[in-house]
CSV table of N, CA and C in Angstrom, one decimal:
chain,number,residue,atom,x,y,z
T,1,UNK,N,-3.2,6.1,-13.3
T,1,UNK,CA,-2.3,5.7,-12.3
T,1,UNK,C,-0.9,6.0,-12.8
T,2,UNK,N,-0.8,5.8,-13.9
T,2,UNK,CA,1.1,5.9,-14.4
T,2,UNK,C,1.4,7.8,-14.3
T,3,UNK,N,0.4,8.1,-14.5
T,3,UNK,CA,0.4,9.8,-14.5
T,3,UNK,C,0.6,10.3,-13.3
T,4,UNK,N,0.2,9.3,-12.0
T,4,UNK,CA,-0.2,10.1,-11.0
T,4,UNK,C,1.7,9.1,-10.4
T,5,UNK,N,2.3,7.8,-11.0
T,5,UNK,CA,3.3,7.4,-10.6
T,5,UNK,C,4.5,8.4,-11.3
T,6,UNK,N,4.4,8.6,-12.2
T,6,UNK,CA,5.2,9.8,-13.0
T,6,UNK,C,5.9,10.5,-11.8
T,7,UNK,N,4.7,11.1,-11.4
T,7,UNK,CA,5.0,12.4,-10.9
T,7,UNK,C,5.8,12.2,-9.3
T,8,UNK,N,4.8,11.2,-9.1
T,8,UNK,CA,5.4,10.7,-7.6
T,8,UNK,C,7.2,10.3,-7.9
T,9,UNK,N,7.5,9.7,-8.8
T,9,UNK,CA,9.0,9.5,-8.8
T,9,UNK,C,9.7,10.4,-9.2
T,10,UNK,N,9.2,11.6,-9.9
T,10,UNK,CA,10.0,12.8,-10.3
T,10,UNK,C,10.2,13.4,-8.8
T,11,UNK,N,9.5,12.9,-7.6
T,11,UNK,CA,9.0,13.6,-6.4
T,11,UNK,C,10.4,12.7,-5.5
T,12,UNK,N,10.7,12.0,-6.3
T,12,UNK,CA,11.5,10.9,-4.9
T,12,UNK,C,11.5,9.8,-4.6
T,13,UNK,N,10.3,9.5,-4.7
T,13,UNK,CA,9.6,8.3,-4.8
T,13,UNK,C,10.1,7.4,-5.2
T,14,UNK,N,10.0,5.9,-4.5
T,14,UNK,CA,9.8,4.4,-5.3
T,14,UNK,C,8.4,4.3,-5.3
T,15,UNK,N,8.3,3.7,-6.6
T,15,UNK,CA,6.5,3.4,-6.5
T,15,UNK,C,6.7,2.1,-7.0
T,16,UNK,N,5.6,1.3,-7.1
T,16,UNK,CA,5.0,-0.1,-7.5
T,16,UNK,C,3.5,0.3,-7.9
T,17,UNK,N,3.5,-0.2,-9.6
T,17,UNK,CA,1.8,-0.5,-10.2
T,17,UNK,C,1.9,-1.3,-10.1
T,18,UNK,N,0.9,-1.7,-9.2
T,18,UNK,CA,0.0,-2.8,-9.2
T,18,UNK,C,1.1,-4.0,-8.9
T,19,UNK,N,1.7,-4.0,-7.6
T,19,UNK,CA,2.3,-5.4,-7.4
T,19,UNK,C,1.4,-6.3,-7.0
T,20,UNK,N,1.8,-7.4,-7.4
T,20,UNK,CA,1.4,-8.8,-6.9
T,20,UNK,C,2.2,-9.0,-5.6
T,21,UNK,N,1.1,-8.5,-4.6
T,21,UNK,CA,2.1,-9.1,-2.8
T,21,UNK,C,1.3,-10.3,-2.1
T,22,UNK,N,2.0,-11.0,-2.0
T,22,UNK,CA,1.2,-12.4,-1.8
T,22,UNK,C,1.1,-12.4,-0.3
T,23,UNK,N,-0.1,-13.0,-0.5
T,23,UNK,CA,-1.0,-13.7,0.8
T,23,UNK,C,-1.3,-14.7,1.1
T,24,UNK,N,-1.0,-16.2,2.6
T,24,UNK,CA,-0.9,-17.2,1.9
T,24,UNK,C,-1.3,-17.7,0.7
T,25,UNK,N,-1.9,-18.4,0.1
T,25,UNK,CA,-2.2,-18.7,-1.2
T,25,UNK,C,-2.4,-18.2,-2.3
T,26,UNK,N,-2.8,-16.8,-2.1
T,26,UNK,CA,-3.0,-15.5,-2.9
T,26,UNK,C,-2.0,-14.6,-3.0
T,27,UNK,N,-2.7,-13.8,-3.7
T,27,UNK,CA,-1.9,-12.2,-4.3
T,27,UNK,C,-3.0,-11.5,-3.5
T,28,UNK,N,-2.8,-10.2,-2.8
T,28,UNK,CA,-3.2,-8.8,-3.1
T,28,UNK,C,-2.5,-8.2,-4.2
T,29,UNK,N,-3.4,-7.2,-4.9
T,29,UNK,CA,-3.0,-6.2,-6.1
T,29,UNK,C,-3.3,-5.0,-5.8
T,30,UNK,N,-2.7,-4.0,-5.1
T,30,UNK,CA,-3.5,-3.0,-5.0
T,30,UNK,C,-3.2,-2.0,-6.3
T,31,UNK,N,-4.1,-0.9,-6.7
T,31,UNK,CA,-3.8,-0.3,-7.8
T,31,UNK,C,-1.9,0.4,-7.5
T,32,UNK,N,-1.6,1.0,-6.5
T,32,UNK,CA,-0.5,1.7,-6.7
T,32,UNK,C,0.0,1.7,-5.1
T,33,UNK,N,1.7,1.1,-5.0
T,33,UNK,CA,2.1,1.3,-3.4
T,33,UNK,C,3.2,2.8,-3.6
T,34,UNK,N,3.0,3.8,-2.7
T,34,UNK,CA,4.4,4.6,-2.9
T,34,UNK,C,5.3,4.3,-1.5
T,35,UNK,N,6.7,4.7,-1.7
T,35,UNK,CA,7.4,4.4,-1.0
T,35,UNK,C,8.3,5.9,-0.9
T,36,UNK,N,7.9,6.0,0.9
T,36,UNK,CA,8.8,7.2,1.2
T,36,UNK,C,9.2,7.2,2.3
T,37,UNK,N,10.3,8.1,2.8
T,37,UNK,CA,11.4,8.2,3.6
T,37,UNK,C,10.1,7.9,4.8
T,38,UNK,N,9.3,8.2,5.4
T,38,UNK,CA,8.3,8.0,6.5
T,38,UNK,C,7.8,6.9,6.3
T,39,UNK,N,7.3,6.0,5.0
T,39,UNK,CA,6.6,4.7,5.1
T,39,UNK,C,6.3,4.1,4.0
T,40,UNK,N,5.4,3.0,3.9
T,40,UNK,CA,5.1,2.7,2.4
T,40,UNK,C,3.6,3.3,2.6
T,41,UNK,N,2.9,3.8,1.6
T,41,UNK,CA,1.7,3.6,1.4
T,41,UNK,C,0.6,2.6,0.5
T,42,UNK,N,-0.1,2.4,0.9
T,42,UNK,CA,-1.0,1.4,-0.3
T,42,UNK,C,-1.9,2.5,-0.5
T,43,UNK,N,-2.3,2.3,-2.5
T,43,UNK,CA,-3.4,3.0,-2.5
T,43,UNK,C,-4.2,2.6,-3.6
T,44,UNK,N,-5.5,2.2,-3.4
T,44,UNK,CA,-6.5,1.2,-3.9
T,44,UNK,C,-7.5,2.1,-4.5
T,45,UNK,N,-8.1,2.2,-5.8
T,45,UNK,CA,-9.2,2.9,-5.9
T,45,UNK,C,-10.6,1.8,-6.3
T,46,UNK,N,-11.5,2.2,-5.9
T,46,UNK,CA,-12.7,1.2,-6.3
T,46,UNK,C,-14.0,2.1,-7.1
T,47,UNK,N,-14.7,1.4,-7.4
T,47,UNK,CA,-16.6,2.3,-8.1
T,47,UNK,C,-17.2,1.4,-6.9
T,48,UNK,N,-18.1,2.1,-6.2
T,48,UNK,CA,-19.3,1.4,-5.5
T,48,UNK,C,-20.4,2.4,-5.5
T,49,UNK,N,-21.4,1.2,-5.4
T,49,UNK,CA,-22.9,2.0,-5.2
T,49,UNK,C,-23.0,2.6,-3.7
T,50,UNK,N,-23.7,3.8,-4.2
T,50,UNK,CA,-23.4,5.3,-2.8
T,50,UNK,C,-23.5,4.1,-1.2
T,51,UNK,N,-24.8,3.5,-1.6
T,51,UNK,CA,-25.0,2.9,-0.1
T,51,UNK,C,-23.9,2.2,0.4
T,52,UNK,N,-23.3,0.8,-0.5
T,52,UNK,CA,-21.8,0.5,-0.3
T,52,UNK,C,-20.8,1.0,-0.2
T,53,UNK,N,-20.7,2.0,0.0
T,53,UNK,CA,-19.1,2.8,-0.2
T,53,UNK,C,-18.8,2.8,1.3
T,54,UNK,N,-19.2,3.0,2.4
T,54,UNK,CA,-18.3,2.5,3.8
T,54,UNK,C,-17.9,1.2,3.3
T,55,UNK,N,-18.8,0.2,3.5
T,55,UNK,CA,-18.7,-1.1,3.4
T,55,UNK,C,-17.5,-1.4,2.7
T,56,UNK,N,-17.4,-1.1,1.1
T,56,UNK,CA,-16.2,-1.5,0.6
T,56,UNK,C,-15.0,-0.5,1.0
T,57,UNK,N,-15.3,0.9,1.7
T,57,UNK,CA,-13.7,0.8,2.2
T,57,UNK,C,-13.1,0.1,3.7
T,58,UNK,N,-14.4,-0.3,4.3
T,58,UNK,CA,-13.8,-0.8,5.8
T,58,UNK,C,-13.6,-1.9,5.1
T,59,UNK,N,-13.6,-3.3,3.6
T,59,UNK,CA,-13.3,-4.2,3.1
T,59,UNK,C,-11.7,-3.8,3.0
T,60,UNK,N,-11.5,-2.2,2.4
T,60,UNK,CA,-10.2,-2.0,1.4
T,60,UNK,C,-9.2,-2.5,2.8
T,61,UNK,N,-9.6,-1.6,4.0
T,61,UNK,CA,-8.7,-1.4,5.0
T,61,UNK,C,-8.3,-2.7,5.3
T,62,UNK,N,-9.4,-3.7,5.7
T,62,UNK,CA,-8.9,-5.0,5.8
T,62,UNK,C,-7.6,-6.0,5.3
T,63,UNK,N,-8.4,-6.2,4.1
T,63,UNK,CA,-7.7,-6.6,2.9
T,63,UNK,C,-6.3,-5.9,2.8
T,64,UNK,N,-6.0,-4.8,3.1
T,64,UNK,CA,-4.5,-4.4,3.0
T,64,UNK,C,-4.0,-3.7,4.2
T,65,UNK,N,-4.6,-4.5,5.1
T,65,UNK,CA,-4.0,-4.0,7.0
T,65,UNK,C,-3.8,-5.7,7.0
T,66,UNK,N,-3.9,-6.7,6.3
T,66,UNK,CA,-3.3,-7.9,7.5
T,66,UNK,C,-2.1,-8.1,7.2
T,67,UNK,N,-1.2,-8.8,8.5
T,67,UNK,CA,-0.1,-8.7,8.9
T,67,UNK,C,0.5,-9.4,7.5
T,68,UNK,N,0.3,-10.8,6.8
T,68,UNK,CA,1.1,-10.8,5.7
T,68,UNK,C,1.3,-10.3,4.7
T,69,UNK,N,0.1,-9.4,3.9
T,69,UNK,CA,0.3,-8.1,3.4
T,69,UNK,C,1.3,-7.1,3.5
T,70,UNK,N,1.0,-6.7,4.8
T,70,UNK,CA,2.2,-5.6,5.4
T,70,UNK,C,3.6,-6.0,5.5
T,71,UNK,N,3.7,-7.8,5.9
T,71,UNK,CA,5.2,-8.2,6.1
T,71,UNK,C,5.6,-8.5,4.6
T,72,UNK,N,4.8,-8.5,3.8
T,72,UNK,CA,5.7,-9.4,1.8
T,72,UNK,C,5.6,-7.8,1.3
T,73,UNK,N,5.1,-6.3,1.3
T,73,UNK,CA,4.9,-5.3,1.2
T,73,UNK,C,6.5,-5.3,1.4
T,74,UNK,N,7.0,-5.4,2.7
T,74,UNK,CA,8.0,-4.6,3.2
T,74,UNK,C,9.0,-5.6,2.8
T,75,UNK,N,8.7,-6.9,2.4
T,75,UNK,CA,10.1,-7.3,2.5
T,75,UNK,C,10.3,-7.3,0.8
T,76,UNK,N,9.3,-7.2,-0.1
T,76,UNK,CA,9.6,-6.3,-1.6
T,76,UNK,C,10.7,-5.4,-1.1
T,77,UNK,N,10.0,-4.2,-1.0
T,77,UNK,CA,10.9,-3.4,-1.1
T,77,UNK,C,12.3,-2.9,-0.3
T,78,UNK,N,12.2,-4.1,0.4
T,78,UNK,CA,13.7,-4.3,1.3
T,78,UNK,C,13.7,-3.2,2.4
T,79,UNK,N,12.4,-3.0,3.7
T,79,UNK,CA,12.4,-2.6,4.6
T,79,UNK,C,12.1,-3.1,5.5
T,80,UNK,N,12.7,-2.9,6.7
T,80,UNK,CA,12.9,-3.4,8.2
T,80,UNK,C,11.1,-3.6,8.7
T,81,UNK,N,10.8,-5.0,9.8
T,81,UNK,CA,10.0,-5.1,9.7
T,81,UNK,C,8.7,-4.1,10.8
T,82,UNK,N,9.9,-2.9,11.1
T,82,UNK,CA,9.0,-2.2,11.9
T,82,UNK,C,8.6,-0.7,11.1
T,83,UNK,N,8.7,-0.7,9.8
T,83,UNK,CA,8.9,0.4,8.8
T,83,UNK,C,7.1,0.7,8.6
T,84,UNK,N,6.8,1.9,9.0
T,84,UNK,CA,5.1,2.6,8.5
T,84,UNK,C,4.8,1.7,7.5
T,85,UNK,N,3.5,1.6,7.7
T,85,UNK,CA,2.3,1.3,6.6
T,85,UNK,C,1.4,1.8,6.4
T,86,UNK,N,0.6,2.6,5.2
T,86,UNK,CA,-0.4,3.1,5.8
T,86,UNK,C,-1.3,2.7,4.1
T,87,UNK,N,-2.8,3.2,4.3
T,87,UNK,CA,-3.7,2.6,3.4
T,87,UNK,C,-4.7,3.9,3.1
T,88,UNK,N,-4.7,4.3,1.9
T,88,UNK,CA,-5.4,5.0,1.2
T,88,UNK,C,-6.2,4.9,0.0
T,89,UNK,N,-7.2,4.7,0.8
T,89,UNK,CA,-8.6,4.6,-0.8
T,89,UNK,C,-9.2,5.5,-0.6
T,90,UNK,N,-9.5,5.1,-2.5
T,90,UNK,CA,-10.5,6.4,-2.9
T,90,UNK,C,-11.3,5.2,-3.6
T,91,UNK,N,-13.1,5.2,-2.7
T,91,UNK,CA,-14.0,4.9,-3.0
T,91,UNK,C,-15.0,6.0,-4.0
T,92,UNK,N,-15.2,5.5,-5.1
T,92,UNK,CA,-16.2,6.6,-6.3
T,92,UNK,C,-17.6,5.9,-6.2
T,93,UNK,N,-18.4,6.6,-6.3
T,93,UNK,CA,-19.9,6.5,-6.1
T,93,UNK,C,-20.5,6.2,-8.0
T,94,UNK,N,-21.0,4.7,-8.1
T,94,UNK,CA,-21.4,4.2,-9.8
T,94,UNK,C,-22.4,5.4,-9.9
């Protein structure tokens, strides 16, 4: 992840490893958020067994599509509350 954040900030980029964005009582952690002139991205990687691998990405989408996620996401990094969000996993087969 720091290799693949490297590059993204040589690129322009604000990035975030691994924030802590809280949810009421919780944190989400996703592995890596980037931040660009069009939106923020979240991007989560997981290992699941082949049969699981929908399963845990329609979980990933969940987990970092709800509305308090997306609103403590944006107000990190000091954007307006109508600013893109979007969500990218990469599910790997154990």
């Amino acid at each position: 992840m720091k290799l693949l954040a490297t590059k993204l900030v040589k690129r322009g980029h604000e990035v975030l490893l691994e924030p802590n964005i809280p949810e009421g009582r919780t944190f989400r952690k996703p592995d890596i958020v980037v931040c660009g002139e069009d939106g923020l991205t979240v991007v989560d990687i997981a290992v699941a067994g082949e049969e699981l691998m929908q399963s845990v990405n329609a979980g990933k989408i969940r987990y970092y599509s709800a509305a308090d996620v997306q609103e403590n996401l944006r107000r990190i990094l000091g954007h307006p509350a109508d600013f893109p969000t979007s969500n990218e996993h990469a599910i790997f087969s154990s």
